[in-house]
Amino acid sequence: MKATIKDVARLAGVSVSTVSRALHHNPRISEEVRQKVHRVAKELDFHPNQMARSLVSRKTRIVGLMFPGSAAFSMGHPFYPAVLRGLGQVAGERRYHMLLSTGSENLSDAEAVRDLADSGYVSGLILLAAQDSPMEELLPSQALPVVEIGHPPQAENRYYVDNDNVKAGYAATQYLLARGHRRILFLGYSSRFFVTVDRRAGYEQALTQAGLIPQKEWVVSSSFIENTTDNALLESLFQGQGRPTAVVSMDDALSIGLIGFLKTLGLAVPKDVSIISFNNTQAGQFASPALTTIDVDPYLLGVSAMQLLLDILKGRVQEPTHVEVPFQLIQRDSVAEAPLP
Amino acid sequence: MKATIKDVARLAGVSVSTVSRALHHNPRISEEVRQKVHRVAKELDFHPNQMARSLVSRKTRIVGLMFPGSAAFSMGHPFYPAVLRGLGQVAGERRYHMLLSTGSENLSDAEAVRDLADSGYVSGLILLAAQDSPMEELLPSQALPVVEIGHPPQAENRYYVDNDNVKAGYAATQYLLARGHRRILFLGYSSRFFVTVDRRAGYEQALTQAGLIPQKEWVVSSSFIENTTDNALLESLFQGQGRPTAVVSMDDALSIGLIGFLKTLGLAVPKDVSIISFNNTQAGQFASPALTTIDVDPYLLGVSAMQLLLDILKGRVQEPTHVEVPFQLIQRDSVAEAPLP
DNA sequence: TATCATGATACAAACGTTTGCACATTGGGG
DNA sequence: CCCCAATGTGCAAACGTTTGTATCATGATA
C-alpha cells in the first residue's frame, strides 16, 4: 500500500495541510518543520497521488503528443524521432510526461486530437502539423494550450515553432545559383505539406531575384517508390539538351532515390546534376556522394516546442507567439559547379 | 467550463449516482432512465473526469511504455515503430492511452521505469526489454503489472511476449544447411541482447544436429559503422580458402552493411556468400540482392503485448504467462546453393 | 498586565467520481 | 388488506490532495 500524505502527517506529528505546504516550499512553514516533513516523506517513499492533485488543481503534468498519421507511422522518418528526443529531454527535465496519441487505424488526425483533448489526461498539446488538417474548429472548445511544430497557413493567433522555410528554400536555391546553375528543378513530396509550400516560395524568390522565371513544370513531386508515373515525368525532364543541372530536393531520402534514378539515365551526381537536399539524415551522410543538405535541427524544434508549451502552462507566455529555429546548410559532395553551357 | 456529472444529473432530473450507474450500464437502472441519461450526456458533451474516476477506482486508463534507451533513440530502427503501431492499435480500440517514458539524457533505463511507476499515472507497464537491465528489484515494490516484449533470462514468473528466437535461429541456420552450406558465420550486434543469445543457441543446435562443431571464432559482432576493429576481424575471416560460404545475420541493416563490406573484398552476394537475415525491413527488401530474411512480426508483438497487459488489468489473466508470436522466413535473393567444395 | 501584531500550524471545504447501503415504490400472494 | 419481494433511486462516504480561513502561541508594545 502506498504511503499517503496522511501517513506523512501522522509520522511527522503535523497536520496534512502543513505537510502539503512544507513539500511545496511554502514560506509559511518553519524551516524546522519543513526539514522534518521532507525527511519523513523520503523515509516513506511518499509520492503525492497525481490524481488527487489534478482533481483539485485542474491540471496534470502530462502533455499530449500528436504525430501526423499517428506516431508509429511517422516514426519511419528520422525527423520525428529527433523531434521526440527534444520534446522528451525538456519534458523530463521539467518533470512532465508525454501521452501519445493512440493511433487506431480507423482514426483521423482530427479525431485523434479530439480524443486526446477529451481524455482529460493532458494539460496541453503538441501537434506535429505537417500538413493541413481540419483541427481548427475543435480546439477552442477545449481550453487546451496547443503548440504546433511546423506552421499552419493562417498562423496569426497560434503558438508554433518552426524554421523559416521560405528562407531555407531561398538559401538552398541561392547556393546553387552561386555555383552557376540556372536550370534548377524543385523536387518535393506533395504540396499538401507546409514545408513544400514555403520552401517553394523561397525557391521562386531566389530564381526571380536572379532574373530567372520559375517554371511550373520544374516543380515536381515524386517518392521513387510507388509512383511510377512521376518517374516517367522526371525521365522526360532529364532527357535532352535543356535538362536541369541542379535540383533542390525536399528530403534526403528523396535525394538518394534521385541519385539512383539518375544513374539509370546515365547521369552522375554531382558531375552532371547537382543536388541540394533537406533534413541531414544519417542515410544522406553515408550516401555516395554524401549529400549537401540543410539541417533543420529537429531536436531543437522539439526542445523549443516543449519549452514554449510548458511556459504557456506556467502562465509565463500570454500572447500567441512563435519561435523560429535556425537551419544550417551543410556542405558535402552532392553539389558541383554548373557545367559550362 | 466542462460539464460534470452533476450537470447531467440535474438536467436528467435524477441523482448523481443514478447517472453514474446509467452510464456504466448497471442493470439496476431502468431502460427508460438509462436512455434519458445517455441523451443528456451526449447533449452536454459530457466526458467523465478521469482524475476523479481514477482517484476512487485506483486505476487509470493509461499504460506506460518504456523503450530501451528512451523511445526517441530506439525509433531509429524500424522494428520499434512497428511494435508501437501494434501497441497503439489495441490501446486505441480498448480506449486506453499510452504514456511515453520521457528519456532525459541523464536517466538510465531503470530510473526511467521507476519514474513511470512513481508518477501514479499508469496502471501497467510495457517494457521493450532488448537487453539485460537492472529493473528487477524495483518492480515488486510498486504493484504494477508489467509485460515485457522480448524475454528476460529468468522468465518463469514474468509476463512476456516474444518470438521463439531459439527456434528462429535454428530455422535460419537450417535453411542454409539445407542448401549445402557447411561453413556458416553467425553475425550479431552484441551478446548483451537477448535475441542474439537465443538465436545463437538455435544456430549452434542446428549445426550440432548436422554433425558440425560450432566454432567460437565464427560468432562475430559488428556494426559496420563505428567499429573498425571488428571489420578487420571479419576481413581476415573472409580471406583465404576456408572462408564462410554463408552468414546468419541478426539484422537487415547489418546484412546490408555486410554486402557492401564483402564487395570491397571482391566477394558477391549470394554467389560467393549467402546471407540470411532478420527483421524484414524495407531497406532489406530494396537492397540488392533483396534479403532473404526472417520476419519476427513486430506489429503482432505489439498487439499481443498490449492485449496481454490489458487482459491482466481486467483481471482476466492471473498467472504469469507468455505469448509466443510466430516468425516467418521470407525467401528472396540473398541465399544461393553452396558452391561445390 | 492587557493588547496586538506576527508567525506557525490546524481545520475543513472542495475537486468529480464510484459504490455500499438505505429508502421508496410497485405489484402479487397470503 | 397487509406484508414482502423485487425493482429502481437517492444519500453520503470515500478516494488524496490543495488552499482559504481560523486558531493558537509567542514576544513586543503600550
XYZ file of C-alpha atoms (C1' of nucleotides) in Angstrom:
742
model
C 0.000 0.000 0.000
C 1.396 3.332 -0.994
C 2.011 5.996 1.607
C -0.348 8.975 1.519
C 0.057 12.475 2.766
C -1.811 11.455 5.896
C 0.817 8.906 6.774
C 3.463 11.536 6.418
C 1.458 13.926 8.554
C 0.989 11.390 11.300
C 4.612 10.366 11.420
C 5.834 13.928 11.312
C 3.375 14.923 14.001
C 1.831 17.731 11.990
C -1.349 18.235 10.036
C -1.982 17.262 6.459
C -2.077 20.832 5.267
C 1.259 21.525 6.855
C 2.772 18.600 5.019
C 1.361 19.826 1.748
C 2.768 23.285 2.272
C 6.080 22.013 3.515
C 6.554 19.924 0.400
C 5.654 22.872 -1.774
C 8.209 25.070 -0.023
C 5.537 27.410 1.178
C 7.208 30.213 3.173
C 4.615 29.992 5.911
C 6.217 26.801 7.148
C 9.144 26.997 9.529
C 12.445 25.632 8.370
C 12.478 23.089 11.148
C 9.139 21.559 10.239
C 9.939 21.714 6.553
C 13.019 19.592 7.031
C 11.287 17.097 9.228
C 8.460 16.646 6.762
C 10.860 16.132 3.920
C 12.754 13.572 5.940
C 9.646 11.586 6.758
C 8.407 11.807 3.191
C 11.621 10.394 1.870
C 11.592 7.733 4.509
C 8.142 6.555 3.489
C 8.972 6.913 -0.192
C 5.985 9.188 -0.449
C 4.850 10.251 -3.893
C 1.839 12.505 -3.994
C -1.126 10.979 -5.759
C -1.286 12.816 -9.034
C -4.947 12.047 -9.499
C -5.947 13.723 -6.269
C -3.644 16.583 -7.047
C -5.006 17.041 -10.516
C -8.554 16.801 -9.293
C -8.243 19.966 -7.286
C -5.691 21.859 -9.345
C -7.452 21.068 -12.627
C -4.064 20.468 -14.169
C -1.967 17.461 -14.958
C 1.715 17.063 -15.567
C 1.069 15.425 -18.910
C 1.173 16.882 -22.377
C -0.363 15.143 -25.345
C 1.668 14.420 -28.449
C 0.064 14.184 -31.825
C 2.115 12.933 -34.724
C 0.696 13.103 -38.219
C -0.926 9.847 -39.204
C -0.243 8.558 -35.703
C 3.131 8.349 -34.066
C 4.013 4.859 -35.149
C 3.627 5.676 -38.776
C 5.648 8.854 -38.864
C 8.490 7.365 -36.878
C 9.711 5.815 -40.079
C 11.357 9.087 -40.929
C 14.337 10.060 -38.779
C 12.991 13.587 -38.469
C 10.366 12.543 -35.944
C 12.487 10.563 -33.529
C 14.779 13.570 -33.408
C 11.878 15.864 -32.575
C 10.745 13.383 -29.971
C 14.161 13.399 -28.415
C 13.971 17.146 -27.995
C 10.469 17.009 -26.587
C 11.391 14.264 -24.163
C 14.501 15.982 -22.978
C 12.687 19.110 -21.859
C 9.656 17.236 -20.564
C 11.899 15.060 -18.447
C 13.806 17.994 -17.014
C 10.633 19.735 -16.014
C 9.021 16.599 -14.651
C 6.348 16.330 -17.245
C 5.163 13.242 -19.028
C 4.114 12.707 -22.613
C 0.945 10.983 -23.715
C 0.983 9.505 -27.160
C -1.999 9.806 -29.404
C -3.004 6.181 -29.769
C -3.425 5.911 -33.473
C -6.036 3.363 -34.262
C -6.091 2.684 -37.942
C -9.577 3.985 -38.366
C -8.996 7.307 -36.701
C -8.335 10.558 -38.485
C -5.788 13.020 -37.181
C -8.534 15.368 -36.098
C -10.348 12.642 -34.213
C -7.135 11.624 -32.530
C -6.583 15.166 -31.315
C -10.111 15.380 -30.035
C -9.667 12.094 -28.266
C -6.540 13.365 -26.573
C -8.259 16.547 -25.507
C -11.365 14.789 -24.235
C -9.383 12.229 -22.309
C -8.849 14.780 -19.585
C -5.371 13.457 -19.067
C -3.431 16.229 -20.750
C -2.873 19.864 -19.863
C -1.544 20.837 -23.228
C -0.985 19.555 -26.718
C 1.891 19.432 -29.120
C 0.884 18.958 -32.717
C 3.277 17.878 -35.406
C 1.390 19.767 -38.028
C 2.996 18.510 -41.178
C 0.047 19.096 -43.406
C -3.214 20.847 -43.423
C -5.822 19.183 -41.305
C -9.208 20.213 -40.029
C -8.393 20.549 -36.363
C -9.102 24.215 -36.270
C -12.644 24.226 -35.055
C -12.439 21.773 -32.231
C -9.579 23.221 -30.302
C -11.208 26.331 -28.905
C -13.945 24.184 -27.357
C -11.474 22.563 -25.041
C -9.427 25.256 -23.396
C -6.176 23.450 -24.045
C -2.988 25.260 -24.938
C -1.633 23.961 -28.220
C 1.819 24.335 -29.680
C 2.359 23.307 -33.246
C 5.605 22.261 -34.840
C 5.639 23.398 -38.403
C 3.354 26.258 -39.039
C -0.152 26.286 -40.371
C -1.353 28.629 -43.110
C -3.091 31.262 -41.008
C -0.837 31.338 -38.010
C -1.570 34.711 -36.511
C -3.191 33.663 -33.302
C -1.472 30.348 -32.836
C 1.509 29.191 -30.914
C 4.038 27.452 -33.082
C 7.670 26.567 -33.556
C 9.224 26.310 -36.963
C 12.106 27.009 -39.229
C 11.792 29.854 -41.637
C 11.248 27.545 -44.565
C 10.894 30.319 -47.082
C 14.337 31.474 -46.117
C 15.622 27.897 -46.190
C 14.273 27.332 -49.681
C 15.822 30.599 -50.708
C 19.187 29.675 -49.206
C 19.268 26.295 -50.896
C 18.452 27.764 -54.282
C 20.865 30.621 -53.787
C 23.602 28.127 -53.025
C 23.077 26.532 -56.422
C 22.771 29.851 -58.251
C 26.058 30.978 -56.737
C 27.691 27.953 -58.361
C 26.475 28.916 -61.785
C 23.357 26.771 -62.009
C 20.463 28.268 -63.924
C 18.245 25.311 -64.705
C 17.127 24.241 -61.256
C 14.441 21.694 -60.508
C 12.340 21.718 -57.351
C 11.564 18.224 -56.083
C 9.116 17.632 -53.240
C 6.740 15.079 -51.888
C 3.411 16.801 -52.059
C 2.171 20.346 -51.956
C -0.071 19.350 -49.073
C 2.939 19.669 -46.826
C 3.572 23.092 -45.377
C 7.309 22.811 -45.813
C 6.946 22.161 -49.503
C 4.829 25.237 -49.997
C 7.113 27.534 -48.054
C 10.386 26.322 -49.463
C 8.998 26.552 -52.937
C 8.190 30.182 -52.302
C 11.811 30.726 -51.281
C 12.981 28.860 -54.338
C 10.951 31.019 -56.664
C 12.017 34.132 -54.845
C 15.674 33.276 -55.385
C 15.143 32.479 -59.047
C 13.239 35.664 -59.684
C 15.839 37.725 -57.911
C 18.466 36.166 -60.193
C 16.451 37.285 -63.180
C 15.065 33.856 -63.966
C 11.463 32.896 -64.476
C 10.247 29.995 -62.305
C 8.784 27.257 -64.457
C 5.761 25.488 -63.123
C 6.784 22.283 -64.874
C 10.000 22.233 -62.966
C 8.273 21.774 -59.676
C 7.863 18.043 -59.379
C 6.794 15.625 -56.714
C 7.811 12.027 -56.500
C 8.584 9.391 -53.970
C 10.636 6.945 -56.036
C 8.840 4.067 -54.531
C 5.271 3.587 -55.568
C 4.672 6.251 -58.091
C 5.952 5.270 -61.488
C 4.073 7.981 -63.359
C 6.039 10.670 -61.579
C 9.191 8.898 -62.567
C 8.177 8.904 -66.197
C 7.728 12.636 -65.891
C 11.144 13.014 -64.329
C 12.676 10.854 -67.010
C 11.387 13.065 -69.778
C 12.634 16.157 -67.952
C 16.131 14.807 -67.658
C 16.394 13.751 -71.298
C 17.643 16.116 -73.927
C 19.544 19.357 -74.054
C 17.723 21.747 -71.741
C 17.729 19.405 -68.789
C 18.180 20.641 -65.223
C 21.732 20.871 -63.965
C 20.664 21.032 -60.334
C 17.876 20.002 -58.002
C 16.511 21.356 -54.773
C 15.174 18.251 -53.069
C 12.902 18.341 -50.059
C 14.350 15.368 -48.278
C 17.460 13.237 -48.119
C 15.508 10.069 -48.805
C 14.164 11.678 -51.931
C 17.648 12.740 -52.947
C 19.038 9.265 -52.502
C 16.238 7.914 -54.638
C 17.013 10.551 -57.209
C 20.693 9.668 -57.333
C 19.838 6.073 -58.121
C 17.261 7.111 -60.658
C 19.640 9.453 -62.453
C 22.228 6.717 -62.559
C 19.813 4.605 -64.592
C 19.635 7.505 -67.030
C 23.400 7.650 -67.261
C 23.662 10.856 -65.279
C 26.112 11.205 -62.386
C 25.823 13.295 -59.232
C 27.330 15.833 -58.885
C 29.134 15.781 -62.221
C 26.036 16.047 -64.406
C 23.452 17.018 -61.845
C 23.936 18.760 -58.516
C 21.599 18.091 -55.614
C 20.973 20.130 -52.530
C 18.788 18.406 -50.041
C 16.969 18.793 -46.747
C 16.990 17.103 -43.351
C 20.554 15.942 -42.906
C 19.783 12.317 -42.202
C 22.299 9.627 -41.465
C 21.423 7.968 -44.749
C 22.300 11.176 -46.576
C 25.565 11.386 -44.761
C 26.574 7.899 -45.858
C 25.175 8.163 -49.365
C 27.522 8.479 -52.260
C 28.045 11.195 -52.949
C 27.451 12.423 -49.401
C 24.613 14.892 -49.577
C 24.920 18.619 -49.288
C 21.865 19.259 -47.203
C 20.081 21.682 -44.943
C 19.800 20.657 -41.332
C 16.537 21.967 -39.929
C 17.523 20.877 -36.417
C 14.562 18.745 -35.464
C 15.948 18.216 -31.988
C 15.883 21.931 -31.315
C 12.443 22.106 -32.845
C 11.318 19.610 -30.227
C 13.116 21.368 -27.402
C 11.666 24.728 -28.327
C 8.156 23.409 -28.724
C 8.140 21.750 -25.334
C 9.679 24.782 -23.674
C 7.084 27.019 -25.225
C 4.205 24.791 -24.171
C 5.424 24.405 -20.616
C 5.976 28.129 -20.358
C 2.434 28.702 -21.513
C 1.166 26.253 -18.912
C 3.140 28.076 -16.287
C 1.461 31.282 -17.358
C 4.701 32.829 -18.471
C 3.560 33.307 -22.038
C 0.338 35.059 -22.775
C 0.054 36.198 -26.351
C 0.302 33.805 -29.297
C 3.954 33.640 -30.228
C 6.130 31.680 -32.474
C 9.702 30.560 -32.156
C 11.975 30.391 -35.138
C 14.594 27.682 -35.135
C 17.656 28.349 -37.277
C 18.655 25.952 -40.016
C 22.141 25.207 -41.205
C 23.478 24.413 -44.635
C 25.869 21.500 -44.529
C 28.277 21.319 -47.418
C 29.220 17.888 -48.636
C 29.695 16.367 -52.053
C 26.453 16.431 -53.984
C 26.827 19.905 -55.426
C 29.369 20.927 -58.046
C 29.909 23.980 -60.205
C 27.492 24.109 -63.099
C 28.879 22.653 -66.342
C 29.643 25.305 -68.935
C 26.649 25.886 -71.176
C -16.412 25.098 -18.339
C -16.748 21.384 -18.828
C -19.961 19.628 -17.879
C -19.796 17.417 -14.812
C -21.870 14.503 -13.756
C -23.883 16.868 -11.591
C -24.977 18.873 -14.593
C -26.132 15.717 -16.270
C -27.979 14.662 -13.139
C -29.759 17.971 -12.838
C -30.812 18.087 -16.461
C -31.926 14.488 -16.473
C -33.839 15.009 -13.254
C -32.125 12.187 -11.413
C -29.390 11.856 -8.830
C -25.697 11.754 -9.457
C -25.405 8.125 -8.522
C -28.111 7.190 -10.957
C -26.259 8.943 -13.719
C -23.092 7.121 -12.846
C -24.821 3.785 -12.884
C -26.752 4.561 -16.028
C -23.568 5.393 -17.889
C -21.976 2.201 -16.691
C -24.914 0.137 -17.873
C -25.650 -1.004 -14.386
C -28.641 -3.384 -14.543
C -30.251 -1.751 -11.556
C -31.220 1.217 -13.721
C -34.407 1.120 -15.756
C -34.098 1.244 -19.502
C -36.087 4.450 -19.656
C -33.782 6.352 -17.309
C -30.716 4.870 -18.920
C -31.673 6.257 -22.285
C -32.556 9.645 -20.944
C -29.252 9.943 -19.119
C -27.341 8.960 -22.199
C -29.215 11.503 -24.244
C -28.492 14.321 -21.827
C -24.862 13.288 -21.505
C -24.407 13.391 -25.228
C -26.194 16.698 -25.387
C -23.831 18.273 -22.875
C -20.804 16.590 -24.444
C -20.131 15.137 -21.041
C -16.848 13.339 -20.507
C -16.275 11.919 -17.063
C -13.331 13.446 -15.287
C -10.687 10.766 -15.377
C -8.884 12.179 -12.392
C -11.897 11.882 -10.147
C -12.617 8.481 -11.526
C -9.084 7.276 -11.005
C -8.978 8.705 -7.531
C -11.647 6.348 -6.313
C -11.035 3.378 -8.565
C -7.271 3.484 -8.022
C -6.853 2.766 -11.704
C -6.121 4.798 -14.779
C -6.673 4.132 -18.419
C -3.040 4.711 -19.197
C -0.234 2.268 -19.699
C 3.391 3.277 -19.567
C 5.750 2.491 -22.432
C 9.414 2.008 -21.878
C 11.685 1.749 -24.864
C 15.313 0.812 -24.397
C 17.499 3.867 -24.213
C 14.353 6.002 -24.369
C 11.807 5.943 -27.115
C 13.347 8.600 -29.282
C 16.579 6.763 -29.565
C 15.244 3.340 -30.412
C 12.867 4.687 -33.017
C 15.772 4.808 -35.404
C 15.234 1.140 -36.079
C 12.057 0.247 -37.960
C 11.393 -2.579 -35.537
C 10.189 -0.198 -32.844
C 7.735 1.893 -34.815
C 6.165 -1.351 -35.927
C 5.825 -2.529 -32.344
C 4.388 0.849 -31.437
C 1.844 0.542 -34.173
C 0.646 -2.726 -32.710
C 0.539 -1.341 -29.198
C -1.344 1.744 -30.305
C -3.849 -0.196 -32.319
C -5.010 -2.277 -29.384
C -4.772 0.554 -26.885
C -6.930 2.723 -29.100
C -9.557 0.042 -29.574
C -9.836 -0.531 -25.862
C -9.830 3.162 -25.052
C -6.511 3.207 -23.319
C -3.756 5.754 -23.663
C -0.007 5.341 -23.757
C 2.442 7.321 -21.679
C 5.927 7.565 -23.029
C 8.901 7.271 -20.780
C 10.418 10.706 -21.092
C 14.009 9.884 -21.749
C 16.158 12.583 -20.360
C 19.705 12.072 -21.452
C 20.927 11.560 -17.942
C 18.445 8.886 -16.991
C 19.118 5.181 -17.002
C 16.504 2.737 -18.225
C 15.889 1.557 -14.704
C 15.395 5.084 -13.439
C 13.026 5.807 -16.273
C 10.912 2.809 -15.363
C 10.854 3.825 -11.749
C 9.844 7.309 -12.755
C 6.968 5.953 -14.789
C 5.824 3.751 -11.945
C 6.095 6.504 -9.346
C 4.264 9.012 -11.499
C 0.999 7.408 -10.498
C -0.322 7.977 -13.973
C -0.055 4.450 -15.290
C -1.889 1.259 -14.407
C 0.528 -1.011 -16.157
C 3.827 -1.066 -17.934
C 5.116 -2.394 -21.212
C 8.845 -2.859 -21.329
C 10.768 -3.276 -24.536
C 13.355 -5.404 -22.868
C 16.002 -5.610 -25.537
C 18.862 -6.165 -23.204
C 19.541 -7.026 -19.669
C 18.869 -4.192 -17.302
C 18.589 -3.933 -13.563
C 14.894 -3.272 -13.263
C 14.189 -6.465 -11.418
C 14.236 -5.257 -7.872
C 12.151 -2.150 -8.172
C 9.095 -3.550 -9.806
C 7.634 -5.594 -6.992
C 7.610 -2.512 -4.782
C 5.043 -0.851 -6.960
C 2.240 -3.303 -7.585
C 2.182 -2.602 -11.291
C 1.529 -5.288 -13.860
C 4.387 -5.444 -16.326
C 4.511 -7.046 -19.723
C 7.829 -7.360 -21.438
C 8.451 -7.667 -25.133
C 11.440 -9.861 -25.698
C 12.097 -12.135 -22.842
C 14.465 -11.783 -19.965
C 16.831 -14.528 -18.817
C 14.847 -15.871 -15.871
C 11.367 -15.512 -17.184
C 9.443 -18.004 -15.072
C 7.285 -15.631 -13.095
C 7.064 -12.826 -15.593
C 4.592 -11.818 -18.216
C 6.141 -11.510 -21.627
C 5.589 -11.697 -25.341
C 8.254 -12.898 -27.692
C 9.208 -14.955 -30.674
C 10.839 -18.258 -30.056
C 14.237 -16.967 -31.017
C 15.990 -20.228 -30.435
C 13.706 -21.792 -32.977
C 14.199 -18.831 -35.307
C 17.961 -19.140 -35.118
C 17.607 -22.808 -35.747
C 15.341 -22.265 -38.746
C 17.677 -19.722 -40.311
C 20.666 -21.981 -39.931
C 18.732 -24.996 -41.101
C 17.740 -23.089 -44.220
C 21.390 -22.614 -45.092
C 22.367 -26.173 -44.197
C 19.632 -27.478 -46.485
C 21.277 -25.598 -49.339
C 24.565 -27.295 -48.785
C 26.327 -24.701 -46.660
C 28.642 -26.030 -44.021
C 30.820 -23.064 -43.139
C 28.298 -20.682 -41.590
C 29.128 -17.496 -39.755
C 26.943 -16.003 -37.035
C 26.871 -12.209 -37.115
C 25.232 -10.169 -34.367
C 25.390 -6.819 -32.699
C 26.239 -7.683 -29.165
C 25.690 -10.594 -26.856
C 24.022 -8.246 -24.404
C 20.897 -8.518 -26.489
C 18.569 -11.339 -25.609
C 17.804 -12.102 -29.221
C 21.445 -12.616 -30.017
C 21.866 -15.112 -27.228
C 18.786 -17.110 -28.097
C 19.295 -17.218 -31.809
C 22.858 -18.227 -31.336
C 21.672 -21.172 -29.296
C 19.424 -22.173 -32.175
C 22.279 -21.723 -34.602
C 24.558 -23.991 -32.632
C 21.813 -26.511 -32.168
C 21.288 -26.738 -35.910
C 24.984 -27.072 -36.598
C 25.446 -29.754 -33.989
C 22.489 -31.685 -35.272
C 24.064 -31.603 -38.740
C 27.181 -33.135 -37.285
C 29.183 -29.900 -37.322
C 31.066 -28.354 -34.451
C 30.171 -24.714 -33.712
C 33.284 -22.570 -33.811
C 33.507 -19.819 -31.259
C 35.539 -17.685 -33.662
C 32.716 -17.772 -36.144
C 30.406 -15.876 -33.883
C 31.157 -12.264 -34.617
C 29.653 -8.940 -33.743
C 29.985 -5.786 -35.770
C 28.051 -2.723 -36.684
C 29.853 -1.635 -39.876
C 29.729 1.937 -38.775
C 31.940 2.860 -35.902
C 33.815 -0.260 -35.128
C 36.747 -0.768 -37.450
C 38.430 -3.407 -35.314
C 35.537 -5.791 -35.834
C 35.815 -5.212 -39.533
C 39.465 -6.162 -39.503
C 38.455 -9.393 -37.825
C 35.808 -10.031 -40.453
C 38.245 -9.263 -43.205
C 40.676 -11.890 -42.010
C 37.871 -14.427 -41.712
C 36.764 -13.875 -45.273
C 40.236 -14.140 -46.756
C 41.637 -17.485 -47.847
C 40.300 -20.903 -48.577
C 38.290 -21.940 -45.559
C 36.132 -18.823 -45.553
C 32.438 -18.910 -44.681
C 30.047 -19.548 -47.542
C 27.069 -18.268 -45.621
C 26.121 -15.922 -42.824
C 23.293 -15.799 -40.331
C 22.927 -12.088 -39.659
C 20.906 -10.677 -36.813
C 19.500 -7.684 -38.637
C 18.844 -6.423 -42.132
C 20.863 -3.286 -41.519
C 23.794 -5.459 -40.550
C 23.312 -7.572 -43.652
C 23.279 -4.570 -45.918
C 26.469 -3.365 -44.323
C 27.937 -6.792 -44.825
C 27.049 -6.888 -48.502
C 28.907 -3.650 -49.062
C 31.813 -4.806 -46.991
C 32.113 -8.099 -48.882
C 32.024 -6.229 -52.145
C 35.182 -4.386 -51.117
C 36.752 -7.805 -50.624
C 35.686 -8.862 -54.079
C 33.013 -11.224 -52.823
C 29.493 -11.171 -54.238
C 26.227 -11.992 -52.511
C 24.796 -14.550 -52.985
C 27.242 -16.021 -55.492
C 30.205 -16.233 -53.128
C 28.482 -15.714 -49.798
C 24.862 -16.343 -48.867
C 23.165 -14.264 -46.233
C 20.058 -14.994 -44.229
C 18.919 -12.085 -42.176
C 16.419 -10.961 -39.573
C 13.704 -8.326 -39.278
C 12.388 -7.945 -42.808
C 12.880 -4.203 -43.088
C 12.033 -2.083 -46.069
C 15.714 -1.419 -46.595
C 16.333 -5.139 -46.825
C 13.542 -5.525 -49.301
C 15.045 -2.913 -51.602
C 18.645 -3.947 -51.096
C 20.447 -5.704 -53.876
C 20.239 -8.532 -53.642
C 16.917 -8.395 -51.841
C 17.413 -10.057 -48.498
C 16.164 -13.448 -47.529
C 15.117 -12.661 -44.022
C 13.064 -13.746 -41.050
C 10.105 -11.569 -40.232
C 9.565 -11.567 -36.491
C 6.298 -9.674 -36.860
C 6.914 -6.714 -34.583
C 3.394 -5.447 -35.165
C 1.919 -8.632 -33.771
C 4.415 -8.487 -30.945
C 2.978 -5.094 -30.045
C -0.605 -6.212 -30.446
C -0.074 -9.277 -28.280
C 1.759 -7.381 -25.580
C -0.951 -4.763 -25.247
C -3.684 -7.381 -25.284
C -1.946 -9.331 -22.587
C -1.436 -6.281 -20.401
C -4.999 -5.075 -20.734
C -6.302 -8.544 -20.008
C -4.202 -8.620 -16.867
C -5.599 -5.254 -15.839
C -9.078 -6.563 -16.415
C -8.309 -9.452 -14.126
C -8.699 -11.974 -16.885
C -5.167 -13.272 -16.569
C -3.834 -14.368 -13.235
C -0.756 -16.492 -13.543
C 2.406 -15.287 -15.241
C 2.114 -16.274 -18.859
C 3.905 -15.685 -22.042
C 2.706 -15.389 -25.582
C 4.721 -16.719 -28.461
C 4.492 -14.821 -31.708
C 5.278 -16.831 -34.835
C 8.017 -15.737 -37.178
C 8.150 -16.249 -40.898
C 11.014 -16.931 -43.228
C 10.819 -14.779 -46.310
C 12.709 -16.103 -49.274
C 14.325 -13.558 -51.528
C 17.647 -13.405 -53.312
C 20.470 -13.318 -50.799
C 20.830 -17.068 -50.379
C 22.123 -19.426 -53.040
C 23.191 -23.053 -53.096
C 26.589 -23.548 -51.547
C 29.441 -23.578 -54.071
C 30.909 -27.033 -54.586
C 33.781 -27.607 -52.210
C -0.817 43.407 32.730
C -3.630 43.788 28.759
C -3.395 44.290 23.692
C -1.702 43.303 19.307
C 0.949 42.100 15.518
C 3.423 38.328 13.833
C 4.437 33.811 12.524
C 3.283 28.950 12.541
C 0.028 25.476 12.300
C -4.616 23.182 12.070
C -9.349 22.807 10.309
C -12.477 21.922 6.784
C -14.349 22.504 2.267
C -13.777 21.421 -2.334
C -12.443 18.896 -6.705
C -15.806 14.859 -9.602
C -16.413 10.458 -9.347
C -17.904 5.445 -7.554
C -20.392 2.432 -4.594
C -22.448 0.247 -0.222
C -26.465 0.923 1.825
C -30.937 2.771 2.874
C -35.183 4.063 1.164
C -39.375 4.371 -1.799
C -42.485 2.416 -4.939
C -44.835 -1.257 -7.078
C -47.493 -5.461 -7.624
C -48.567 -10.092 -6.124
C -49.574 -13.644 -2.684
C -51.448 -14.811 1.660
C -55.972 -5.582 3.496
C -51.250 -6.347 4.940
C -46.730 -7.838 4.206
C -42.885 -8.819 1.364
C -40.000 -9.359 -2.554
C -38.462 -7.108 -6.381
C -37.150 -3.200 -8.656
C -35.473 1.380 -9.115
C -33.331 5.609 -6.938
C -31.090 8.549 -3.736
C -27.794 9.570 0.212
C -23.478 10.014 1.809
C -18.881 8.419 2.499
C -14.633 7.836 0.465
C -10.535 8.468 -2.689
C -5.830 12.036 -1.597
C -4.837 16.295 -2.404
C -4.822 21.864 -2.191
C -5.976 26.116 -0.137
C -8.800 29.915 2.251
C -9.586 30.909 6.748
C -9.475 30.264 11.628
C -6.766 29.362 15.602
C -3.028 29.417 18.552
C 1.367 30.641 20.646
C 4.844 33.988 21.208
C 7.030 38.106 22.227
C 6.797 43.134 21.773
C 4.372 47.318 22.728
C 1.622 50.448 25.385
